[in-house]
């Protein structure tokens, strides 16, 4: 049965080729956009949250280390407004989150974990 085995191996090799080829586009898509490969082309959205002035330090961290980490994790851009830029009638500061819809929503979730009293504007 030596020949049969050889034929079987050939068939197996072929099957593998087709599989790995089929797997390529999927992997490529994953790499390109991380969580939001599908949405990366959907353009940027900006979400705004209001956080208490006392929460700014928690969200930003020492020399911005916390907010930088959140931006790296989510892939969105997160900015806290300057001291004078507040929600009218309050001392609350704005947090702007910009990115594709998936990244922005993920970033918002991360911000809310750090600052549970943040509210949508």
mmCIF file with all atom_site columns, C-alpha atoms in Angstrom:
data_model
loop_
_atom_site.group_PDB
_atom_site.id
_atom_site.type_symbol
_atom_site.label_atom_id
_atom_site.label_alt_id
_atom_site.label_comp_id
_atom_site.label_asym_id
_atom_site.label_entity_id
_atom_site.label_seq_id
_atom_site.pdbx_PDB_ins_code
_atom_site.Cartn_x
_atom_site.Cartn_y
_atom_site.Cartn_z
_atom_site.occupancy
_atom_site.B_iso_or_equiv
_atom_site.pdbx_formal_charge
_atom_site.auth_seq_id
_atom_site.auth_comp_id
_atom_site.auth_asym_id
_atom_site.auth_atom_id
_atom_site.pdbx_PDB_model_num
ATOM 1   C CA . UNK A 1 1   ? 0.000   0.000  0.000  1.00 0.00 ? 1   UNK A CA 1
ATOM 2   C CA . UNK A 1 2   ? 2.972   2.308  -0.411 1.00 0.00 ? 2   UNK A CA 1
ATOM 3   C CA . UNK A 1 3   ? 1.443   4.071  -3.362 1.00 0.00 ? 3   UNK A CA 1
ATOM 4   C CA . UNK A 1 4   ? -1.861  4.656  -1.589 1.00 0.00 ? 4   UNK A CA 1
ATOM 5   C CA . UNK A 1 5   ? -0.090  6.472  1.226  1.00 0.00 ? 5   UNK A CA 1
ATOM 6   C CA . UNK A 1 6   ? 1.750   8.671  -1.194 1.00 0.00 ? 6   UNK A CA 1
ATOM 7   C CA . UNK A 1 7   ? -1.480  9.576  -2.953 1.00 0.00 ? 7   UNK A CA 1
ATOM 8   C CA . UNK A 1 8   ? -3.095  10.344 0.401  1.00 0.00 ? 8   UNK A CA 1
ATOM 9   C CA . UNK A 1 9   ? -0.290  12.684 1.369  1.00 0.00 ? 9   UNK A CA 1
ATOM 10  C CA . UNK A 1 10  ? -0.552  14.511 -1.904 1.00 0.00 ? 10  UNK A CA 1
ATOM 11  C CA . UNK A 1 11  ? -4.248  15.042 -1.339 1.00 0.00 ? 11  UNK A CA 1
ATOM 12  C CA . UNK A 1 12  ? -3.597  16.253 2.199  1.00 0.00 ? 12  UNK A CA 1
ATOM 13  C CA . UNK A 1 13  ? -1.026  18.724 0.939  1.00 0.00 ? 13  UNK A CA 1
ATOM 14  C CA . UNK A 1 14  ? -3.513  20.134 -1.527 1.00 0.00 ? 14  UNK A CA 1
ATOM 15  C CA . UNK A 1 15  ? -6.178  20.483 1.123  1.00 0.00 ? 15  UNK A CA 1
ATOM 16  C CA . UNK A 1 16  ? -3.790  22.388 3.363  1.00 0.00 ? 16  UNK A CA 1
ATOM 17  C CA . UNK A 1 17  ? -2.927  24.815 0.590  1.00 0.00 ? 17  UNK A CA 1
ATOM 18  C CA . UNK A 1 18  ? -6.546  25.649 -0.015 1.00 0.00 ? 18  UNK A CA 1
ATOM 19  C CA . UNK A 1 19  ? -7.162  26.115 3.708  1.00 0.00 ? 19  UNK A CA 1
ATOM 20  C CA . UNK A 1 20  ? -4.240  28.427 4.323  1.00 0.00 ? 20  UNK A CA 1
ATOM 21  C CA . UNK A 1 21  ? -5.169  30.426 1.259  1.00 0.00 ? 21  UNK A CA 1
ATOM 22  C CA . UNK A 1 22  ? -8.737  30.709 2.494  1.00 0.00 ? 22  UNK A CA 1
ATOM 23  C CA . UNK A 1 23  ? -7.489  31.897 5.884  1.00 0.00 ? 23  UNK A CA 1
ATOM 24  C CA . UNK A 1 24  ? -5.381  34.730 4.525  1.00 0.00 ? 24  UNK A CA 1
ATOM 25  C CA . UNK A 1 25  ? -7.959  37.426 3.733  1.00 0.00 ? 25  UNK A CA 1
ATOM 26  C CA . UNK A 1 26  ? -9.537  37.012 7.174  1.00 0.00 ? 26  UNK A CA 1
ATOM 27  C CA . UNK A 1 27  ? -6.238  37.415 9.001  1.00 0.00 ? 27  UNK A CA 1
ATOM 28  C CA . UNK A 1 28  ? -5.300  40.356 6.842  1.00 0.00 ? 28  UNK A CA 1
ATOM 29  C CA . UNK A 1 29  ? -8.550  42.112 7.688  1.00 0.00 ? 29  UNK A CA 1
ATOM 30  C CA . UNK A 1 30  ? -7.983  41.544 11.401 1.00 0.00 ? 30  UNK A CA 1
ATOM 31  C CA . UNK A 1 31  ? -4.508  43.044 11.290 1.00 0.00 ? 31  UNK A CA 1
ATOM 32  C CA . UNK A 1 32  ? -5.531  46.124 9.395  1.00 0.00 ? 32  UNK A CA 1
ATOM 33  C CA . UNK A 1 33  ? -8.116  47.577 11.687 1.00 0.00 ? 33  UNK A CA 1
ATOM 34  C CA . UNK A 1 34  ? -7.844  45.661 14.931 1.00 0.00 ? 34  UNK A CA 1
ATOM 35  C CA . UNK A 1 35  ? -11.360 45.455 16.328 1.00 0.00 ? 35  UNK A CA 1
ATOM 36  C CA . UNK A 1 36  ? -12.886 47.601 13.608 1.00 0.00 ? 36  UNK A CA 1
ATOM 37  C CA . UNK A 1 37  ? -11.567 46.272 10.311 1.00 0.00 ? 37  UNK A CA 1
ATOM 38  C CA . UNK A 1 38  ? -15.059 46.502 8.817  1.00 0.00 ? 38  UNK A CA 1
ATOM 39  C CA . UNK A 1 39  ? -15.672 49.970 10.156 1.00 0.00 ? 39  UNK A CA 1
ATOM 40  C CA . UNK A 1 40  ? -12.301 51.572 9.502  1.00 0.00 ? 40  UNK A CA 1
ATOM 41  C CA . UNK A 1 41  ? -13.663 52.991 6.241  1.00 0.00 ? 41  UNK A CA 1
ATOM 42  C CA . UNK A 1 42  ? -16.805 54.326 7.891  1.00 0.00 ? 42  UNK A CA 1
ATOM 43  C CA . UNK A 1 43  ? -15.066 57.544 8.798  1.00 0.00 ? 43  UNK A CA 1
ATOM 44  C CA . UNK A 1 44  ? -14.376 59.220 12.088 1.00 0.00 ? 44  UNK A CA 1
ATOM 45  C CA . UNK A 1 45  ? -16.973 60.019 14.681 1.00 0.00 ? 45  UNK A CA 1
ATOM 46  C CA . UNK A 1 46  ? -16.569 62.257 17.704 1.00 0.00 ? 46  UNK A CA 1
ATOM 47  C CA . UNK A 1 47  ? -18.263 61.497 20.988 1.00 0.00 ? 47  UNK A CA 1
ATOM 48  C CA . UNK A 1 48  ? -18.377 63.958 23.844 1.00 0.00 ? 48  UNK A CA 1
ATOM 49  C CA . UNK A 1 49  ? -18.569 63.230 27.531 1.00 0.00 ? 49  UNK A CA 1
ATOM 50  C CA . UNK A 1 50  ? -18.665 65.574 30.498 1.00 0.00 ? 50  UNK A CA 1
ATOM 51  C CA . UNK A 1 51  ? -16.618 64.707 33.565 1.00 0.00 ? 51  UNK A CA 1
ATOM 52  C CA . UNK A 1 52  ? -16.313 66.432 36.915 1.00 0.00 ? 52  UNK A CA 1
ATOM 53  C CA . UNK A 1 53  ? -13.265 68.628 37.315 1.00 0.00 ? 53  UNK A CA 1
ATOM 54  C CA . UNK A 1 54  ? -12.157 66.363 40.171 1.00 0.00 ? 54  UNK A CA 1
ATOM 55  C CA . UNK A 1 55  ? -12.156 63.374 37.799 1.00 0.00 ? 55  UNK A CA 1
ATOM 56  C CA . UNK A 1 56  ? -9.792  64.930 35.263 1.00 0.00 ? 56  UNK A CA 1
ATOM 57  C CA . UNK A 1 57  ? -6.693  63.810 37.172 1.00 0.00 ? 57  UNK A CA 1
ATOM 58  C CA . UNK A 1 58  ? -7.992  60.244 37.392 1.00 0.00 ? 58  UNK A CA 1
ATOM 59  C CA . UNK A 1 59  ? -8.625  60.054 33.668 1.00 0.00 ? 59  UNK A CA 1
ATOM 60  C CA . UNK A 1 60  ? -5.453  61.799 32.515 1.00 0.00 ? 60  UNK A CA 1
ATOM 61  C CA . UNK A 1 61  ? -3.044  60.319 35.040 1.00 0.00 ? 61  UNK A CA 1
ATOM 62  C CA . UNK A 1 62  ? 0.476   61.462 35.870 1.00 0.00 ? 62  UNK A CA 1
ATOM 63  C CA . UNK A 1 63  ? 1.887   63.290 32.825 1.00 0.00 ? 63  UNK A CA 1
ATOM 64  C CA . UNK A 1 64  ? -0.972  61.881 30.759 1.00 0.00 ? 64  UNK A CA 1
ATOM 65  C CA . UNK A 1 65  ? 0.027   58.241 31.261 1.00 0.00 ? 65  UNK A CA 1
ATOM 66  C CA . UNK A 1 66  ? -3.522  56.957 31.821 1.00 0.00 ? 66  UNK A CA 1
ATOM 67  C CA . UNK A 1 67  ? -5.152  58.748 28.892 1.00 0.00 ? 67  UNK A CA 1
ATOM 68  C CA . UNK A 1 68  ? -2.276  57.676 26.607 1.00 0.00 ? 68  UNK A CA 1
ATOM 69  C CA . UNK A 1 69  ? -2.797  54.073 27.631 1.00 0.00 ? 69  UNK A CA 1
ATOM 70  C CA . UNK A 1 70  ? -6.537  54.311 26.927 1.00 0.00 ? 70  UNK A CA 1
ATOM 71  C CA . UNK A 1 71  ? -5.798  55.731 23.480 1.00 0.00 ? 71  UNK A CA 1
ATOM 72  C CA . UNK A 1 72  ? -3.392  52.880 22.734 1.00 0.00 ? 72  UNK A CA 1
ATOM 73  C CA . UNK A 1 73  ? -5.850  50.220 23.900 1.00 0.00 ? 73  UNK A CA 1
ATOM 74  C CA . UNK A 1 74  ? -8.840  51.627 22.014 1.00 0.00 ? 74  UNK A CA 1
ATOM 75  C CA . UNK A 1 75  ? -7.188  53.134 18.953 1.00 0.00 ? 75  UNK A CA 1
ATOM 76  C CA . UNK A 1 76  ? -9.273  56.291 19.395 1.00 0.00 ? 76  UNK A CA 1
ATOM 77  C CA . UNK A 1 77  ? -8.074  59.797 20.201 1.00 0.00 ? 77  UNK A CA 1
ATOM 78  C CA . UNK A 1 78  ? -9.168  61.100 23.640 1.00 0.00 ? 78  UNK A CA 1
ATOM 79  C CA . UNK A 1 79  ? -8.865  64.752 24.581 1.00 0.00 ? 79  UNK A CA 1
ATOM 80  C CA . UNK A 1 80  ? -9.845  66.587 27.748 1.00 0.00 ? 80  UNK A CA 1
ATOM 81  C CA . UNK A 1 81  ? -10.809 70.246 27.388 1.00 0.00 ? 81  UNK A CA 1
ATOM 82  C CA . UNK A 1 82  ? -8.689  73.022 28.878 1.00 0.00 ? 82  UNK A CA 1
ATOM 83  C CA . UNK A 1 83  ? -9.506  74.447 32.322 1.00 0.00 ? 83  UNK A CA 1
ATOM 84  C CA . UNK A 1 84  ? -11.639 77.258 30.921 1.00 0.00 ? 84  UNK A CA 1
ATOM 85  C CA . UNK A 1 85  ? -13.622 75.048 28.563 1.00 0.00 ? 85  UNK A CA 1
ATOM 86  C CA . UNK A 1 86  ? -16.472 73.721 30.679 1.00 0.00 ? 86  UNK A CA 1
ATOM 87  C CA . UNK A 1 87  ? -20.042 72.576 30.239 1.00 0.00 ? 87  UNK A CA 1
ATOM 88  C CA . UNK A 1 88  ? -22.141 75.758 30.565 1.00 0.00 ? 88  UNK A CA 1
ATOM 89  C CA . UNK A 1 89  ? -23.435 76.281 34.100 1.00 0.00 ? 89  UNK A CA 1
ATOM 90  C CA . UNK A 1 90  ? -21.139 73.635 35.605 1.00 0.00 ? 90  UNK A CA 1
ATOM 91  C CA . UNK A 1 91  ? -17.465 73.081 36.328 1.00 0.00 ? 91  UNK A CA 1
ATOM 92  C CA . UNK A 1 92  ? -17.545 69.870 34.306 1.00 0.00 ? 92  UNK A CA 1
ATOM 93  C CA . UNK A 1 93  ? -14.907 69.448 31.619 1.00 0.00 ? 93  UNK A CA 1
ATOM 94  C CA . UNK A 1 94  ? -15.430 67.997 28.164 1.00 0.00 ? 94  UNK A CA 1
ATOM 95  C CA . UNK A 1 95  ? -13.850 64.750 27.024 1.00 0.00 ? 95  UNK A CA 1
ATOM 96  C CA . UNK A 1 96  ? -13.768 64.368 23.231 1.00 0.00 ? 96  UNK A CA 1
ATOM 97  C CA . UNK A 1 97  ? -13.314 60.895 21.790 1.00 0.00 ? 97  UNK A CA 1
ATOM 98  C CA . UNK A 1 98  ? -12.528 60.692 18.087 1.00 0.00 ? 98  UNK A CA 1
ATOM 99  C CA . UNK A 1 99  ? -12.062 57.553 16.011 1.00 0.00 ? 99  UNK A CA 1
ATOM 100 C CA . UNK A 1 100 ? -13.914 55.042 13.914 1.00 0.00 ? 100 UNK A CA 1
ATOM 101 C CA . UNK A 1 101 ? -17.222 53.969 15.488 1.00 0.00 ? 101 UNK A CA 1
ATOM 102 C CA . UNK A 1 102 ? -15.810 50.805 17.064 1.00 0.00 ? 102 UNK A CA 1
ATOM 103 C CA . UNK A 1 103 ? -12.720 52.480 18.526 1.00 0.00 ? 103 UNK A CA 1
ATOM 104 C CA . UNK A 1 104 ? -14.718 55.462 19.802 1.00 0.00 ? 104 UNK A CA 1
ATOM 105 C CA . UNK A 1 105 ? -17.317 53.286 21.523 1.00 0.00 ? 105 UNK A CA 1
ATOM 106 C CA . UNK A 1 106 ? -14.587 51.176 23.064 1.00 0.00 ? 106 UNK A CA 1
ATOM 107 C CA . UNK A 1 107 ? -12.745 54.269 24.275 1.00 0.00 ? 107 UNK A CA 1
ATOM 108 C CA . UNK A 1 108 ? -15.957 55.608 25.801 1.00 0.00 ? 108 UNK A CA 1
ATOM 109 C CA . UNK A 1 109 ? -16.371 52.359 27.710 1.00 0.00 ? 109 UNK A CA 1
ATOM 110 C CA . UNK A 1 110 ? -12.799 52.596 29.013 1.00 0.00 ? 110 UNK A CA 1
ATOM 111 C CA . UNK A 1 111 ? -13.328 56.214 30.096 1.00 0.00 ? 111 UNK A CA 1
ATOM 112 C CA . UNK A 1 112 ? -16.511 55.240 31.942 1.00 0.00 ? 112 UNK A CA 1
ATOM 113 C CA . UNK A 1 113 ? -14.625 52.491 33.756 1.00 0.00 ? 113 UNK A CA 1
ATOM 114 C CA . UNK A 1 114 ? -12.147 55.098 35.030 1.00 0.00 ? 114 UNK A CA 1
ATOM 115 C CA . UNK A 1 115 ? -14.745 57.815 35.643 1.00 0.00 ? 115 UNK A CA 1
ATOM 116 C CA . UNK A 1 116 ? -18.158 56.211 36.261 1.00 0.00 ? 116 UNK A CA 1
ATOM 117 C CA . UNK A 1 117 ? -19.876 59.589 36.769 1.00 0.00 ? 117 UNK A CA 1
ATOM 118 C CA . UNK A 1 118 ? -19.073 60.770 33.220 1.00 0.00 ? 118 UNK A CA 1
ATOM 119 C CA . UNK A 1 119 ? -22.154 61.767 31.254 1.00 0.00 ? 119 UNK A CA 1
ATOM 120 C CA . UNK A 1 120 ? -22.805 62.025 27.525 1.00 0.00 ? 120 UNK A CA 1
ATOM 121 C CA . UNK A 1 121 ? -23.041 65.557 26.157 1.00 0.00 ? 121 UNK A CA 1
#
